[in-house]
Every structure is written in structure tokens, then in C-alpha cells.
XYZ file of C-alpha atoms in Angstrom:
264
model
C -7.169 30.769 -22.730
C -5.214 32.990 -20.535
C -2.939 35.679 -21.750
C 0.531 35.779 -21.090
C -0.572 39.732 -18.682
C -3.246 38.562 -17.387
C -1.062 35.635 -15.344
C 1.174 36.712 -11.792
C 5.265 35.769 -13.489
C 7.172 34.393 -10.249
C 10.507 31.822 -11.153
C 11.758 29.750 -9.150
C 14.650 27.214 -8.920
C 12.352 24.778 -7.482
C 9.017 24.821 -7.090
C 7.720 22.365 -4.080
C 3.896 21.159 -4.273
C 2.776 20.406 -0.903
C 2.591 20.892 2.319
C 3.329 17.604 4.781
C 6.272 15.960 5.579
C 7.142 15.537 1.939
C 6.958 18.871 1.264
C 8.602 20.131 3.471
C 11.300 17.789 4.030
C 11.844 18.149 0.281
C 11.735 22.244 0.516
C 14.697 21.635 2.699
C 16.671 19.233 1.004
C 16.227 21.806 -1.650
C 17.541 24.682 0.220
C 20.380 23.372 1.918
C 21.328 23.118 -1.483
C 21.164 26.686 -2.010
C 18.323 25.985 -4.153
C 15.710 29.327 -4.986
C 12.729 27.418 -3.225
C 8.924 28.516 -3.312
C 6.781 26.235 -1.076
C 2.961 26.385 -2.408
C 0.358 24.783 -0.640
C -3.924 24.569 -0.890
C -4.093 25.095 2.425
C -1.467 27.273 5.067
C 2.178 25.966 5.853
C 2.797 23.763 9.315
C -1.222 23.279 9.380
C -2.503 21.392 6.039
C -1.527 18.037 4.475
C -1.892 14.616 5.899
C 1.242 14.412 8.304
C -0.515 16.855 11.195
C -3.298 14.515 11.272
C -0.534 10.721 11.803
C -1.097 9.532 15.429
C 3.275 8.374 13.806
C 5.203 5.726 15.054
C 8.686 5.169 12.230
C 10.258 2.284 11.873
C 14.332 1.331 11.445
C 14.969 -1.271 12.387
C 15.941 -1.506 16.188
C 19.716 -2.294 16.537
C 19.769 1.610 15.423
C 17.666 2.631 18.010
C 19.210 1.399 20.296
C 22.055 3.339 18.792
C 20.152 6.155 18.896
C 19.679 5.779 22.654
C 15.650 4.614 22.360
C 14.639 1.314 23.248
C 15.747 -1.227 21.551
C 17.696 -4.668 20.228
C 21.203 -5.293 19.297
C 20.221 -8.657 17.733
C 18.334 -7.162 14.466
C 19.336 -5.188 11.441
C 18.427 -3.641 8.492
C 18.547 -7.255 6.261
C 15.726 -8.643 8.800
C 13.753 -5.373 8.246
C 14.753 -6.085 5.237
C 13.416 -9.628 5.327
C 10.079 -9.218 7.110
C 8.783 -5.935 4.846
C 9.426 -8.370 2.498
C 7.615 -11.238 3.683
C 4.347 -8.760 5.216
C 3.919 -7.625 1.830
C 3.278 -11.083 0.062
C 5.802 -10.235 -2.440
C 4.538 -7.961 -4.014
C 6.475 -5.010 -2.410
C 9.737 -3.053 -4.726
C 12.255 -5.175 -3.414
C 14.527 -1.386 -4.339
C 12.455 0.329 -2.528
C 12.377 -1.882 0.407
C 16.211 -1.952 0.439
C 16.051 2.192 -0.051
C 13.534 2.901 2.735
C 15.482 0.421 4.604
C 18.954 1.358 4.365
C 17.403 5.397 5.065
C 15.082 5.220 7.507
C 17.586 5.063 10.587
C 19.834 8.218 9.319
C 16.245 10.505 9.021
C 14.566 9.279 11.465
C 18.317 10.140 13.895
C 17.606 13.334 11.450
C 14.276 14.008 13.312
C 15.281 13.344 16.533
C 18.550 16.432 16.334
C 16.177 18.866 15.051
C 13.941 18.528 18.483
C 11.133 16.356 17.398
C 10.280 13.438 20.506
C 10.101 10.215 20.090
C 7.215 8.306 23.285
C 8.274 5.310 23.093
C 8.788 1.765 20.561
C 6.731 0.042 20.138
C 6.836 -3.681 18.825
C 3.495 -4.772 15.973
C 2.824 -7.102 13.703
C 5.100 -7.865 11.378
C 8.141 -6.843 12.735
C 10.451 -9.772 14.744
C 11.773 -7.075 17.531
C 10.101 -3.385 18.112
C 10.944 -1.159 15.851
C 7.704 1.770 15.845
C 9.761 4.826 16.971
C 6.421 6.582 18.568
C 5.543 10.282 17.558
C 2.995 12.533 16.580
C 2.397 14.228 13.221
C 1.586 17.767 14.724
C 5.334 17.108 16.159
C 6.712 15.817 13.373
C 5.743 19.301 11.240
C 6.177 21.240 14.786
C 9.905 19.975 13.805
C 10.070 20.715 10.190
C 8.850 23.981 10.418
C 11.560 24.984 13.085
C 14.184 24.439 9.783
C 11.580 25.656 6.842
C 12.000 28.398 8.750
C 15.249 28.916 9.658
C 16.121 29.330 5.524
C 15.080 31.504 2.465
C 12.236 30.178 1.439
C 9.723 32.099 -0.646
C 5.631 30.524 0.518
C 2.418 30.468 -2.032
C -0.256 29.648 0.862
C -4.506 28.766 -0.358
C -3.006 28.159 -4.283
C -4.283 25.968 -6.093
C -1.615 24.113 -8.528
C -2.805 23.006 -11.646
C -0.775 22.122 -13.670
C 2.187 21.181 -14.180
C 4.297 22.413 -18.092
C 6.652 20.686 -20.205
C 8.376 21.723 -22.863
C 10.390 19.346 -25.062
C 9.730 16.601 -22.445
C 11.138 19.011 -19.758
C 10.008 20.045 -16.942
C 9.744 24.562 -17.522
C 7.435 25.274 -14.400
C 3.941 25.010 -13.969
C -0.068 26.997 -13.447
C -1.328 27.480 -9.969
C -4.683 29.296 -9.188
C -3.897 31.422 -5.997
C -7.218 31.431 -3.985
C -6.546 33.991 -1.652
C -5.965 36.806 -4.332
C -7.960 35.357 -6.798
C -5.756 35.223 -9.337
C -3.239 32.781 -12.321
C 0.123 32.280 -11.312
C 2.909 30.944 -13.700
C 5.946 29.507 -12.287
C 9.207 28.916 -14.119
C 11.283 26.652 -12.859
C 13.513 23.855 -14.585
C 11.684 21.335 -11.289
C 9.019 20.528 -9.434
C 8.762 18.534 -6.829
C 5.316 16.606 -6.431
C 4.041 16.082 -2.519
C 0.791 16.277 -3.009
C -0.008 13.024 -0.768
C -2.265 10.572 -1.730
C -6.241 10.110 -3.317
C -8.819 9.679 0.169
C -10.596 11.856 -0.633
C -11.814 10.786 -4.242
C -13.559 8.612 -1.855
C -17.460 9.257 -0.223
C -15.624 7.752 2.931
C -12.753 8.135 3.314
C -9.924 9.250 7.296
C -7.449 10.765 4.488
C -6.689 15.440 5.334
C -10.020 17.241 2.521
C -6.681 18.313 0.563
C -5.552 14.825 -0.969
C -7.451 14.384 -4.204
C -5.413 12.669 -5.845
C -4.570 15.861 -7.784
C -1.407 15.012 -8.276
C -1.594 11.960 -9.731
C -3.307 13.286 -12.643
C -0.232 16.151 -13.198
C 2.432 13.811 -13.148
C 0.652 11.589 -15.214
C -0.190 14.296 -17.504
C 3.605 15.097 -17.468
C 4.911 11.468 -18.194
C 4.880 10.287 -15.236
C 4.146 6.234 -14.825
C 1.912 5.253 -11.889
C 3.004 1.817 -9.686
C 0.275 0.760 -7.576
C -2.409 3.157 -7.999
C -4.998 -0.047 -6.365
C -3.021 0.479 -2.503
C -5.337 3.097 -1.448
C -5.069 2.684 2.656
C -8.053 3.320 4.693
C -7.997 2.698 8.568
C -10.796 1.124 10.570
C -12.497 5.087 12.485
C -14.155 6.418 9.901
C -18.206 6.228 10.336
C -21.281 4.509 8.433
C -24.044 5.970 10.509
C -26.266 6.459 11.405
C -26.377 9.578 8.413
C -26.196 12.435 10.445
C -22.597 10.999 11.487
C -22.008 9.585 8.249
C -17.699 9.955 7.600
C -16.961 11.265 10.699
C -13.287 9.757 12.320
C -12.918 8.665 15.455
C -10.408 7.041 17.615
C -8.758 4.165 16.872
C -6.939 0.977 18.168
C -5.160 -1.324 15.771
C -3.310 -4.191 17.207
C -2.395 -7.660 16.439
C -5.915 -9.230 15.331
C -8.082 -6.578 14.801
C -8.489 -6.995 11.516
C -9.212 -10.199 12.064
C -12.657 -8.503 14.487
C -13.731 -6.120 11.835
């Protein structure tokens, strides 16, 4: 049992765990509302997490893309995007979450473009009736968010693993972390914790995720009383070598287009 005097003691209004796209954007939103924010990450802020590795396209209805000055089609709408998404999900999507996505994405994309993120093309991929994919890169997304993040006074705890969320009387009151660089356990006292730790793909021997994504955020959320859903939905891209043995687990560039999965 650790004694209180063996812990580094920190305080914040909001602790954000994870520094990929979701974590950076959450920290910006909290700071924008005047919160004292602490951002904790296993690596270096701006250089770790899953977002920076992405070959990214952000889908929004084509009419909204057209209004942003991008290639689009005025015949499209959020309603049609909603319909296509439910159809592609074969009816197992959560309609409320799909509705939130199609309504929110245009504003969030326009915001990122305003902050300096580049869009190189608009793609039309399978499952979409209209071209909806605003093509960018994970690196550009992270650079854009970092510029915005650095305009606030946000404290950062890098090379640190958050071990658990602390709950008392069914309310979050902090978190326990380990500072890998200093070798110290850290107690963070805060009334709000945002878990932006990504997925859990790294628990598999062959996978295509960043090495930090081993599902610890799921476990912390579950222990804190959260309800997990759709845990069977794990995404893998077809770009991980199984053989020869010396190359096992290495990734290689991939191309996904109509019929690609049918040929695998």
C-alpha cells in the first residue's frame, strides 16, 4: 500500500488521458471553457497516439463540403449521409450516435480547416452515395491541434501511464498515474477525467495500431462504473505481415478500394 507521502500530488479541473486527436481536442475544449487542464500521455504530446499514424480522410456530407469550398455535390445532405451510414452498418449502428456524427462533423471539419489543416482531395468510396471523404493526414491533424493546444496554458505529463481512475461515493475525484521518466507515482486530484486512450488493438500479436493502444482506458472506464458497448468491433487494416517470421508484425502501405476486401 502506497502512503500519501510517497506520491507526487497534483491538482487540476480536468485530467485528459491520451494525446491523440481525441485527447488533444478534448484538452482544447476544456481549456477554452476556462478549466485548468492536465494532459497525460504515455509518450510525447504531439508524437504519440494513433492519430499521427493515420492516412486520414474525414467524411462529411458532400453539400457541406461544397459550402466549405471543397469538391462536393449540393444534392447530398446530412440526412442522406445518415441513411447511407445505417445501411452500411447493416442495422446494428446506434442511430443516436450516427445522427450526432452526421450533424457534428461538418462544423468540426470546418474548424480544423480554419485552424490550418490542409485538405488535398475529396474521395468517393464504397458505401457513400456521394463523394464525402476530405483527405488529409494524421500528421497534419496533429500539427493543427498542437498549434491550437499551445495557445493555451495546458500542463502536460509526458511519458506517464495513468493506472486507474479514483471514484468515491460514485463520483470521480482523481486518478493514479506512474511517471515513467521520474519513477514516481502521481496522484491527480480532479473532479473530471476524460479517457481518450484509443482502442485496444495492441493486445493482439499481429495488428496495425500504435503500440500504446492496449485497452487500458477500457479497463479503467469499466472499473469506474462505465458501461462498454460494441467491444466486438475491432478494426484491422489489411497491411500486417504474418510471414516470413523475421517480418512478422511489420506493416506495409495498403490500398483499399471497391472490391479490395473481396480479393483478400
